[in-house]
Amino acid sequence: MTDIGPVLGALADPTRRQLLEALVEEGRASATTLAGRLPVSRQAVIKHLNLLEAAGLVTSARAGREVLYRVRPEPLDTSAQWLAERAAAWDRRLNAIKRAADATTQEQP
């Protein structure tokens, strides 16, 4: 199984989530463009983008003098699948508890 810890850790920060959302809207963008959309400095944006890149959530490519970033959806898909599997497991457990509680209630006079 893929380790989703770095992805979840990267997504824990609201600024990084905003950067991802901005990149989804833009398709690809430079740190300067992204910094113009957020109330943080360009240097802070670059630090956040580096963390997102280390988690596999974005890739970067040099385009002339700029570095352009874009979202990699695969780690998000993997994380969403893992979370959905955990949610389904909890649903099964809760349904079993509900059935047991209902059976106990029906047995009482």
Backbone as numpy.savetxt, mean C-alpha at the origin, in Angstrom:
# Nx Ny Nz CAx CAy CAz Cx Cy Cz
6.04 -17.50 0.15 5.21 -16.31 0.15 6.09 -15.06 0.15
5.62 -14.05 -0.51 6.33 -12.79 -0.59 6.19 -12.03 0.72
7.27 -11.39 1.16 7.24 -10.59 2.38 6.60 -9.25 2.07
5.44 -8.99 2.65 4.75 -7.73 2.39 5.06 -6.69 3.46
5.91 -7.03 4.42 6.26 -6.09 5.48 6.78 -4.76 4.97
7.74 -4.76 4.04 8.23 -3.47 3.53 7.14 -2.64 2.85
6.22 -3.31 2.16 5.13 -2.59 1.49 4.21 -1.96 2.53
3.81 -2.75 3.52 2.92 -2.21 4.55 3.61 -1.11 5.35
4.89 -1.28 5.62 5.64 -0.24 6.32 5.69 1.05 5.53
5.93 0.93 4.22 5.97 2.12 3.37 4.61 2.80 3.30
3.55 2.01 3.28 2.20 2.57 3.19 1.70 3.14 4.51
2.42 2.89 5.59 1.99 3.39 6.90 2.07 4.91 6.99
2.89 5.52 6.16 3.08 6.97 6.22 2.10 7.67 5.28
1.34 8.65 5.78 0.36 9.33 4.93 0.99 10.11 3.77
2.17 10.65 3.96 2.83 11.37 2.86 3.18 10.42 1.73
3.65 9.23 2.07 3.98 8.25 1.03 2.72 7.77 0.31
1.62 7.64 1.04 0.36 7.27 0.38 -0.07 8.38 -0.59
0.10 9.64 -0.18 -0.24 10.75 -1.07 0.65 10.74 -2.31
1.92 10.44 -2.13 2.83 10.36 -3.28 2.39 9.26 -4.24
2.02 8.11 -3.71 1.55 7.02 -4.57 0.30 7.44 -5.33
-0.64 8.08 -4.63 -1.87 8.52 -5.29 -1.55 9.53 -6.39
-0.63 10.45 -6.12 -0.24 11.44 -7.12 0.39 10.76 -8.33
1.22 9.76 -8.09 1.86 9.03 -9.19 0.83 8.24 -10.01
-0.17 7.70 -9.35 -1.23 7.00 -10.08 -1.93 7.99 -11.01
-2.23 9.18 -10.51 -2.89 10.20 -11.33 -2.00 10.69 -12.46
-0.73 10.93 -12.18 0.20 11.49 -13.16 0.72 10.44 -14.14
0.77 9.20 -13.74 1.41 8.17 -14.54 2.88 8.06 -14.18
3.61 9.12 -14.42 4.99 9.22 -13.96 5.28 10.70 -13.73
6.16 10.95 -12.78 6.43 12.34 -12.42 7.79 12.45 -11.75
8.33 13.65 -11.77 9.60 13.93 -11.10 9.33 14.31 -9.65
10.37 14.28 -8.85 10.25 14.68 -7.45 9.82 16.14 -7.36
10.30 16.98 -8.27 9.92 18.39 -8.27 8.43 18.56 -8.51
7.90 17.84 -9.48 6.46 17.89 -9.77 5.66 17.42 -8.56
6.09 16.32 -7.97 5.37 15.78 -6.81 5.45 16.71 -5.61
6.60 17.35 -5.41 6.75 18.28 -4.29 5.81 19.47 -4.44
5.50 19.83 -5.68 4.55 20.92 -5.92 3.13 20.57 -5.53
2.85 19.30 -5.38 1.50 18.85 -5.02 1.33 18.60 -3.52
2.44 18.59 -2.80 2.39 18.26 -1.37 3.02 19.37 -0.53
2.62 19.46 0.72 3.19 20.50 1.60 4.51 20.07 2.24
5.39 19.44 1.46 6.70 19.03 1.96 7.76 19.45 0.95
9.00 19.50 1.38 10.09 19.93 0.51 10.42 18.86 -0.53
11.11 19.27 -1.56 11.57 18.34 -2.59 12.48 17.28 -1.97
13.34 17.69 -1.04 14.24 16.74 -0.39 13.46 15.68 0.39
12.39 16.11 1.06 11.55 15.16 1.80 10.86 14.20 0.83
10.40 14.74 -0.29 9.75 13.90 -1.31 10.73 12.84 -1.81
11.97 13.25 -2.07 12.98 12.29 -2.55 13.23 11.19 -1.52
13.29 11.55 -0.25 13.48 10.53 0.79 12.32 9.55 0.81
11.09 10.08 0.71 9.92 9.21 0.69 9.92 8.33 -0.56
10.27 8.90 -1.70 10.32 8.12 -2.94 11.37 7.02 -2.87
12.50 7.31 -2.24 13.53 6.28 -2.07 13.02 5.13 -1.22
12.26 5.45 -0.18 11.69 4.39 0.67 10.65 3.59 -0.12
9.82 4.29 -0.89 8.83 3.59 -1.72 9.52 2.69 -2.75
10.63 3.17 -3.29 11.38 2.37 -4.26 12.02 1.16 -3.59
12.54 1.34 -2.39 13.14 0.21 -1.65 12.09 -0.86 -1.34
10.84 -0.44 -1.13 9.75 -1.38 -0.87 9.22 -2.00 -2.16
9.70 -1.53 -3.30 9.26 -2.07 -4.59 8.01 -1.44 -5.14
7.53 -0.37 -4.50 6.27 0.25 -4.91 6.42 1.23 -6.06
7.60 1.78 -6.26 7.84 2.67 -7.39 9.16 2.30 -8.06
9.29 2.70 -9.30 10.56 2.58 -10.01 10.96 3.96 -10.48
12.23 4.13 -10.72 12.72 5.41 -11.21 13.54 5.19 -12.47
13.51 6.19 -13.34 14.29 6.15 -14.57 14.72 7.57 -14.91
15.96 7.70 -15.27 16.48 9.02 -15.64 15.95 9.39 -17.02
15.46 10.63 -17.13 14.99 11.18 -18.40 15.65 12.55 -18.56
16.79 12.57 -19.22 17.55 13.81 -19.32 18.12 14.18 -17.97
17.79 15.38 -17.51 18.29 15.84 -16.21 17.38 15.43 -15.06
16.22 14.89 -15.37 15.26 14.53 -14.33 15.25 13.03 -14.08
14.77 12.69 -12.91 14.47 11.30 -12.58 12.95 11.21 -12.48
12.37 10.33 -13.28 10.92 10.15 -13.26 10.56 8.88 -12.51
9.51 8.97 -11.71 9.05 7.86 -10.89 7.69 7.40 -11.40
7.45 6.11 -11.27 6.13 5.56 -11.60 5.81 4.42 -10.63
4.53 4.15 -10.48 4.07 3.12 -9.54 4.27 1.74 -10.15
4.68 0.79 -9.31 4.70 -0.63 -9.66 3.52 -1.28 -8.94
2.49 -1.70 -9.66 1.29 -2.23 -8.99 1.45 -3.62 -8.39
2.43 -4.39 -8.84 2.54 -5.79 -8.39 2.64 -5.94 -6.87
3.48 -5.16 -6.18 3.53 -5.32 -4.72 2.21 -4.95 -4.04
1.49 -3.99 -4.62 0.18 -3.64 -4.07 -0.80 -4.78 -4.27
-0.76 -5.41 -5.44 -1.64 -6.54 -5.72 -1.35 -7.70 -4.77
-0.07 -7.99 -4.55 0.33 -9.07 -3.65 -0.14 -8.79 -2.23
0.02 -7.56 -1.79 -0.40 -7.18 -0.44 -1.91 -7.25 -0.30
-2.63 -6.78 -1.31 -4.09 -6.82 -1.28 -4.58 -8.27 -1.24
-3.93 -9.14 -1.98 -4.30 -10.56 -1.97 -4.07 -11.16 -0.59
-2.92 -10.86 0.02 -2.61 -11.38 1.35 -3.65 -10.89 2.36
-4.00 -9.60 2.30 -4.99 -9.05 3.22 -6.37 -9.68 2.99
-6.73 -9.92 1.74 -8.02 -10.55 1.43 -8.06 -11.98 1.98
-6.94 -12.70 1.88 -6.88 -14.06 2.44 -7.04 -14.03 3.95
-6.40 -13.08 4.62 -6.54 -12.96 6.07 -7.98 -12.60 6.44
-8.59 -11.69 5.68 -9.97 -11.30 5.95 -10.91 -12.49 5.79
-10.69 -13.29 4.76 -11.53 -14.47 4.54 -11.37 -15.47 5.68
-10.15 -15.64 6.17 -9.92 -16.55 7.30 -10.66 -16.07 8.54
-10.60 -14.77 8.80 -11.32 -14.23 9.96 -12.82 -14.36 9.77
-13.33 -14.16 8.57 -14.76 -14.33 8.31 -15.18 -15.77 8.62
-14.37 -16.74 8.19 -14.70 -18.15 8.48 -14.73 -18.40 9.99
-13.75 -17.86 10.71 -13.71 -18.05 12.16 -14.92 -17.40 12.84
-15.23 -16.19 12.43 -16.37 -15.50 13.04 -17.68 -16.20 12.72
-17.82 -16.74 11.51 -19.02 -17.50 11.16 -19.13 -18.77 11.99
-18.01 -19.43 12.26 -18.02 -20.63 13.11 -18.45 -20.27 14.53
-17.97 -19.16 15.04 -18.37 -18.71 16.39 -19.86 -18.40 16.41
-20.34 -17.72 15.36 -21.77 -17.38 15.28 -22.62 -18.64 15.24
-22.20 -19.63 14.43 -22.96 -20.89 14.36 -22.99 -21.58 15.73
-21.85 -21.58 16.42 -21.79 -22.21 17.74 -22.69 -21.46 18.73
-22.68 -20.14 18.67 -23.53 -19.35 19.57 -25.01 -19.58 19.25
-25.35 -19.63 17.96 -26.74 -19.88 17.57 -27.19 -21.27 18.01
-26.31 -22.26 17.89 -26.65 -23.62 18.30 -26.87 -23.68 19.80
-26.07 -22.97 20.57 -26.22 -22.94 22.02 -27.53 -22.27 22.40
-27.88 -21.20 21.70 -29.13 -20.48 21.98 -30.33 -21.36 21.67
-30.28 -22.13 20.60 -31.39 -22.99 20.21 -31.55 -24.16 21.17
-30.47 -24.61 21.82 -30.54 -25.73 22.75 -31.17 -25.34 24.07
-31.13 -24.06 24.42 -31.68 -23.62 25.71 -33.19 -23.59 25.63
-33.88 -24.02 26.73 -35.35 -24.06 26.71 -35.97 -22.69 26.75
